[in-house]
């Protein structure tokens, strides 16, 4: 069954899981594990969903970095969050300067991640682990990170299934 459609491309659930696993294995080899901040600066695409899934599969913390933000804001967020790995696309490298130890271009480096295992990882996440860090608008002068736990996502999904049940 088709899981994602973007423009003229699509991924099945099987393909999405495989690509998420390959990225997750690669992220794990870079040291991403529970609590490690991973920046995601990607244009809307299938790669964006694969990136989110890969980070969550290794229990990392994703930090969305909108490529439309000013360069100064992106640099502040990356530094403030202490991003260890940045997932991006080659055309955006110039847009975001990062102090992260690793930059992975999901388009350019796909041949590297494609060599990784497609097997599911053993993730020991708990409900109290962090899932994401989203920055406020900065209306008071400086953007601040809002940290979200896995528990919040589970609660939201539980509520959605109660209100809008689907199979």
PDB file of C-alpha atoms in Angstrom:
ATOM      1  CA  UNK A   1       0.000   0.000   0.000  1.00  0.00           C
ATOM      2  CA  UNK A   2       1.127   3.529  -0.725  1.00  0.00           C
ATOM      3  CA  UNK A   3       2.178   5.435   2.390  1.00  0.00           C
ATOM      4  CA  UNK A   4       3.405   8.717   0.918  1.00  0.00           C
ATOM      5  CA  UNK A   5       2.853  10.681  -2.255  1.00  0.00           C
ATOM      6  CA  UNK A   6       4.764  13.833  -3.103  1.00  0.00           C
ATOM      7  CA  UNK A   7       4.508  15.388  -6.538  1.00  0.00           C
ATOM      8  CA  UNK A   8       5.063  12.476  -8.951  1.00  0.00           C
ATOM      9  CA  UNK A   9       6.863  10.202  -6.458  1.00  0.00           C
ATOM     10  CA  UNK A  10       5.504   7.751  -3.926  1.00  0.00           C
ATOM     11  CA  UNK A  11       6.696   5.323  -1.280  1.00  0.00           C
ATOM     12  CA  UNK A  12       4.927   2.245  -0.019  1.00  0.00           C
ATOM     13  CA  UNK A  13       4.874   1.492   3.704  1.00  0.00           C
ATOM     14  CA  UNK A  14       7.486  -1.206   3.064  1.00  0.00           C
ATOM     15  CA  UNK A  15       9.785   1.218   1.187  1.00  0.00           C
ATOM     16  CA  UNK A  16       9.304   3.938   3.802  1.00  0.00           C
ATOM     17  CA  UNK A  17      10.208   1.540   6.598  1.00  0.00           C
ATOM     18  CA  UNK A  18      13.269   0.280   4.703  1.00  0.00           C
ATOM     19  CA  UNK A  19      14.559   3.782   3.939  1.00  0.00           C
ATOM     20  CA  UNK A  20      13.850   4.875   7.529  1.00  0.00           C
ATOM     21  CA  UNK A  21      15.787   1.857   8.805  1.00  0.00           C
ATOM     22  CA  UNK A  22      18.736   2.522   6.488  1.00  0.00           C
ATOM     23  CA  UNK A  23      18.962   6.128   7.643  1.00  0.00           C
ATOM     24  CA  UNK A  24      18.544   5.065  11.268  1.00  0.00           C
ATOM     25  CA  UNK A  25      21.409   2.558  11.011  1.00  0.00           C
ATOM     26  CA  UNK A  26      23.584   5.265   9.481  1.00  0.00           C
ATOM     27  CA  UNK A  27      22.622   7.762  12.189  1.00  0.00           C
ATOM     28  CA  UNK A  28      23.438   5.186  14.838  1.00  0.00           C
ATOM     29  CA  UNK A  29      26.903   4.767  13.282  1.00  0.00           C
ATOM     30  CA  UNK A  30      27.338   8.538  13.707  1.00  0.00           C
ATOM     31  CA  UNK A  31      26.518   8.267  17.407  1.00  0.00           C
ATOM     32  CA  UNK A  32      22.865   9.282  17.374  1.00  0.00           C
ATOM     33  CA  UNK A  33      20.981   7.712  20.249  1.00  0.00           C
ATOM     34  CA  UNK A  34      18.611   8.749  23.032  1.00  0.00           C
ATOM     35  CA  UNK A  35      18.613  12.499  23.571  1.00  0.00           C
ATOM     36  CA  UNK A  36      20.983  13.396  20.709  1.00  0.00           C
ATOM     37  CA  UNK A  37      19.755  16.448  18.798  1.00  0.00           C
ATOM     38  CA  UNK A  38      19.466  16.012  15.019  1.00  0.00           C
ATOM     39  CA  UNK A  39      18.659  19.012  12.862  1.00  0.00           C
ATOM     40  CA  UNK A  40      16.425  18.474   9.868  1.00  0.00           C
ATOM     41  CA  UNK A  41      16.668  21.236   7.265  1.00  0.00           C
ATOM     42  CA  UNK A  42      14.882  19.763   4.266  1.00  0.00           C
ATOM     43  CA  UNK A  43      12.428  21.095   1.695  1.00  0.00           C
ATOM     44  CA  UNK A  44       9.008  19.377   1.724  1.00  0.00           C
ATOM     45  CA  UNK A  45       9.613  15.980   0.137  1.00  0.00           C
ATOM     46  CA  UNK A  46       9.595  12.246   0.728  1.00  0.00           C
ATOM     47  CA  UNK A  47      13.075  12.739   2.232  1.00  0.00           C
ATOM     48  CA  UNK A  48      11.567  14.893   4.990  1.00  0.00           C
ATOM     49  CA  UNK A  49       9.369  12.045   6.234  1.00  0.00           C
ATOM     50  CA  UNK A  50      12.228   9.516   5.894  1.00  0.00           C
ATOM     51  CA  UNK A  51      14.443  11.857   7.954  1.00  0.00           C
ATOM     52  CA  UNK A  52      11.869  12.177  10.749  1.00  0.00           C
ATOM     53  CA  UNK A  53      11.329   8.425  10.822  1.00  0.00           C
ATOM     54  CA  UNK A  54      15.062   7.664  10.812  1.00  0.00           C
ATOM     55  CA  UNK A  55      15.731  10.004  13.745  1.00  0.00           C
ATOM     56  CA  UNK A  56      12.853   8.579  15.781  1.00  0.00           C
ATOM     57  CA  UNK A  57      13.958   4.989  15.064  1.00  0.00           C
ATOM     58  CA  UNK A  58      17.255   5.637  16.891  1.00  0.00           C
ATOM     59  CA  UNK A  59      15.488   7.554  19.660  1.00  0.00           C
ATOM     60  CA  UNK A  60      17.130  10.802  18.592  1.00  0.00           C
ATOM     61  CA  UNK A  61      15.530  14.220  19.048  1.00  0.00           C
ATOM     62  CA  UNK A  62      14.580  15.939  15.824  1.00  0.00           C
ATOM     63  CA  UNK A  63      14.933  19.695  15.513  1.00  0.00           C
ATOM     64  CA  UNK A  64      13.024  21.077  12.507  1.00  0.00           C
ATOM     65  CA  UNK A  65      14.947  23.846  10.758  1.00  0.00           C
ATOM     66  CA  UNK A  66      12.785  25.537   8.132  1.00  0.00           C
ATOM     67  CA  UNK A  67      14.963  26.331   5.100  1.00  0.00           C
ATOM     68  CA  UNK A  68      12.872  29.483   4.568  1.00  0.00           C
ATOM     69  CA  UNK A  69      14.086  30.996   7.850  1.00  0.00           C
ATOM     70  CA  UNK A  70      16.835  33.619   7.777  1.00  0.00           C
ATOM     71  CA  UNK A  71      20.343  32.192   7.965  1.00  0.00           C
ATOM     72  CA  UNK A  72      20.989  33.880  11.331  1.00  0.00           C
ATOM     73  CA  UNK A  73      17.924  32.228  12.909  1.00  0.00           C
ATOM     74  CA  UNK A  74      18.927  28.797  11.582  1.00  0.00           C
ATOM     75  CA  UNK A  75      22.466  29.243  12.925  1.00  0.00           C
ATOM     76  CA  UNK A  76      21.126  30.308  16.330  1.00  0.00           C
ATOM     77  CA  UNK A  77      18.777  27.330  16.552  1.00  0.00           C
ATOM     78  CA  UNK A  78      21.465  24.848  15.482  1.00  0.00           C
ATOM     79  CA  UNK A  79      23.913  26.195  18.050  1.00  0.00           C
ATOM     80  CA  UNK A  80      21.366  26.565  20.848  1.00  0.00           C
ATOM     81  CA  UNK A  81      20.106  22.992  20.364  1.00  0.00           C
ATOM     82  CA  UNK A  82      23.665  21.643  20.223  1.00  0.00           C
ATOM     83  CA  UNK A  83      22.827  19.745  17.050  1.00  0.00           C
ATOM     84  CA  UNK A  84      25.198  16.807  16.587  1.00  0.00           C
ATOM     85  CA  UNK A  85      24.016  15.741  13.139  1.00  0.00           C
ATOM     86  CA  UNK A  86      22.351  17.823  10.454  1.00  0.00           C
ATOM     87  CA  UNK A  87      20.152  16.178   7.832  1.00  0.00           C
ATOM     88  CA  UNK A  88      19.698  18.388   4.801  1.00  0.00           C
ATOM     89  CA  UNK A  89      19.736  18.506   1.012  1.00  0.00           C
ATOM     90  CA  UNK A  90      22.672  19.612  -1.114  1.00  0.00           C
ATOM     91  CA  UNK A  91      21.076  22.866  -2.374  1.00  0.00           C
ATOM     92  CA  UNK A  92      20.533  23.957   1.249  1.00  0.00           C
ATOM     93  CA  UNK A  93      24.092  23.472   2.549  1.00  0.00           C
ATOM     94  CA  UNK A  94      24.975  27.116   1.938  1.00  0.00           C
ATOM     95  CA  UNK A  95      21.770  28.214   3.690  1.00  0.00           C
ATOM     96  CA  UNK A  96      22.624  26.630   7.025  1.00  0.00           C
ATOM     97  CA  UNK A  97      25.966  26.892   8.677  1.00  0.00           C
ATOM     98  CA  UNK A  98      26.169  24.331  11.401  1.00  0.00           C
ATOM     99  CA  UNK A  99      28.653  23.531  14.092  1.00  0.00           C
ATOM    100  CA  UNK A 100      27.372  19.954  14.050  1.00  0.00           C
ATOM    101  CA  UNK A 101      30.002  17.284  13.716  1.00  0.00           C
ATOM    102  CA  UNK A 102      28.208  15.581  10.811  1.00  0.00           C
ATOM    103  CA  UNK A 103      26.241  16.906   7.858  1.00  0.00           C
ATOM    104  CA  UNK A 104      24.282  14.328   5.872  1.00  0.00           C
ATOM    105  CA  UNK A 105      22.797  15.383   2.529  1.00  0.00           C
ATOM    106  CA  UNK A 106      19.847  13.085   2.019  1.00  0.00           C
ATOM    107  CA  UNK A 107      20.021  13.490  -1.750  1.00  0.00           C
ATOM    108  CA  UNK A 108      23.786  13.481  -2.346  1.00  0.00           C
ATOM    109  CA  UNK A 109      24.617  10.868   0.320  1.00  0.00           C
ATOM    110  CA  UNK A 110      21.808   8.460  -0.556  1.00  0.00           C
ATOM    111  CA  UNK A 111      24.304   5.977  -2.022  1.00  0.00           C
ATOM    112  CA  UNK A 112      25.953   5.813   1.432  1.00  0.00           C
ATOM    113  CA  UNK A 113      22.746   5.305   3.421  1.00  0.00           C
ATOM    114  CA  UNK A 114      21.482   2.801   0.828  1.00  0.00           C
ATOM    115  CA  UNK A 115      24.307   0.468   1.885  1.00  0.00           C
ATOM    116  CA  UNK A 116      22.926   0.253   5.414  1.00  0.00           C
ATOM    117  CA  UNK A 117      20.749  -2.556   6.726  1.00  0.00           C
ATOM    118  CA  UNK A 118      17.015  -2.474   6.057  1.00  0.00           C
ATOM    119  CA  UNK A 119      16.355  -4.409   9.269  1.00  0.00           C
ATOM    120  CA  UNK A 120      14.361  -2.807  12.068  1.00  0.00           C
ATOM    121  CA  UNK A 121      16.447  -1.488  14.950  1.00  0.00           C
ATOM    122  CA  UNK A 122      15.995  -2.423  18.575  1.00  0.00           C
ATOM    123  CA  UNK A 123      14.912   0.911  20.068  1.00  0.00           C
ATOM    124  CA  UNK A 124      14.515   1.119  23.824  1.00  0.00           C
ATOM    125  CA  UNK A 125      12.534   4.368  23.863  1.00  0.00           C
ATOM    126  CA  UNK A 126      10.379   5.233  26.847  1.00  0.00           C
ATOM    127  CA  UNK A 127       7.405   7.567  27.047  1.00  0.00           C
ATOM    128  CA  UNK A 128       9.548  10.095  28.920  1.00  0.00           C
ATOM    129  CA  UNK A 129      12.247  10.304  26.223  1.00  0.00           C
ATOM    130  CA  UNK A 130      12.396  13.454  24.114  1.00  0.00           C
ATOM    131  CA  UNK A 131      11.126  13.238  20.536  1.00  0.00           C
ATOM    132  CA  UNK A 132      11.542  16.795  19.250  1.00  0.00           C
ATOM    133  CA  UNK A 133      12.642  20.354  19.997  1.00  0.00           C
ATOM    134  CA  UNK A 134      10.588  23.024  18.248  1.00  0.00           C
ATOM    135  CA  UNK A 135      11.566  26.680  18.465  1.00  0.00           C
ATOM    136  CA  UNK A 136       9.123  29.476  19.277  1.00  0.00           C
ATOM    137  CA  UNK A 137       8.711  32.440  16.959  1.00  0.00           C
ATOM    138  CA  UNK A 138      11.030  34.534  19.106  1.00  0.00           C
ATOM    139  CA  UNK A 139       8.483  37.318  19.561  1.00  0.00           C
ATOM    140  CA  UNK A 140      10.099  38.218  22.882  1.00  0.00           C
ATOM    141  CA  UNK A 141      13.470  38.673  21.185  1.00  0.00           C
ATOM    142  CA  UNK A 142      15.058  35.241  21.260  1.00  0.00           C
ATOM    143  CA  UNK A 143      13.521  31.978  20.029  1.00  0.00           C
ATOM    144  CA  UNK A 144      13.224  29.339  22.731  1.00  0.00           C
ATOM    145  CA  UNK A 145      13.100  25.568  22.362  1.00  0.00           C
ATOM    146  CA  UNK A 146       9.944  23.724  23.339  1.00  0.00           C
ATOM    147  CA  UNK A 147      10.779  20.088  24.077  1.00  0.00           C
ATOM    148  CA  UNK A 148       8.261  17.372  23.282  1.00  0.00           C
ATOM    149  CA  UNK A 149       8.277  13.915  24.804  1.00  0.00           C
ATOM    150  CA  UNK A 150       7.156  10.684  23.186  1.00  0.00           C
ATOM    151  CA  UNK A 151       4.342  10.595  25.770  1.00  0.00           C
ATOM    152  CA  UNK A 152       2.820  13.729  24.207  1.00  0.00           C
ATOM    153  CA  UNK A 153       2.822  12.182  20.737  1.00  0.00           C
ATOM    154  CA  UNK A 154       1.255   8.972  22.039  1.00  0.00           C
ATOM    155  CA  UNK A 155      -1.426  10.955  23.892  1.00  0.00           C
ATOM    156  CA  UNK A 156      -2.211  12.942  20.754  1.00  0.00           C
ATOM    157  CA  UNK A 157      -2.465   9.811  18.598  1.00  0.00           C
ATOM    158  CA  UNK A 158      -4.648   8.122  21.221  1.00  0.00           C
ATOM    159  CA  UNK A 159      -6.992  11.115  21.211  1.00  0.00           C
ATOM    160  CA  UNK A 160      -7.067  11.142  17.394  1.00  0.00           C
ATOM    161  CA  UNK A 161      -7.988   7.453  17.249  1.00  0.00           C
ATOM    162  CA  UNK A 162     -10.764   8.014  19.792  1.00  0.00           C
ATOM    163  CA  UNK A 163     -12.217  10.967  17.871  1.00  0.00           C
ATOM    164  CA  UNK A 164     -11.385   9.921  14.297  1.00  0.00           C
ATOM    165  CA  UNK A 165     -11.013   6.132  14.258  1.00  0.00           C
ATOM    166  CA  UNK A 166      -9.299   4.682  11.239  1.00  0.00           C
ATOM    167  CA  UNK A 167      -7.851   1.325  10.319  1.00  0.00           C
TER     168      UNK A 167
END
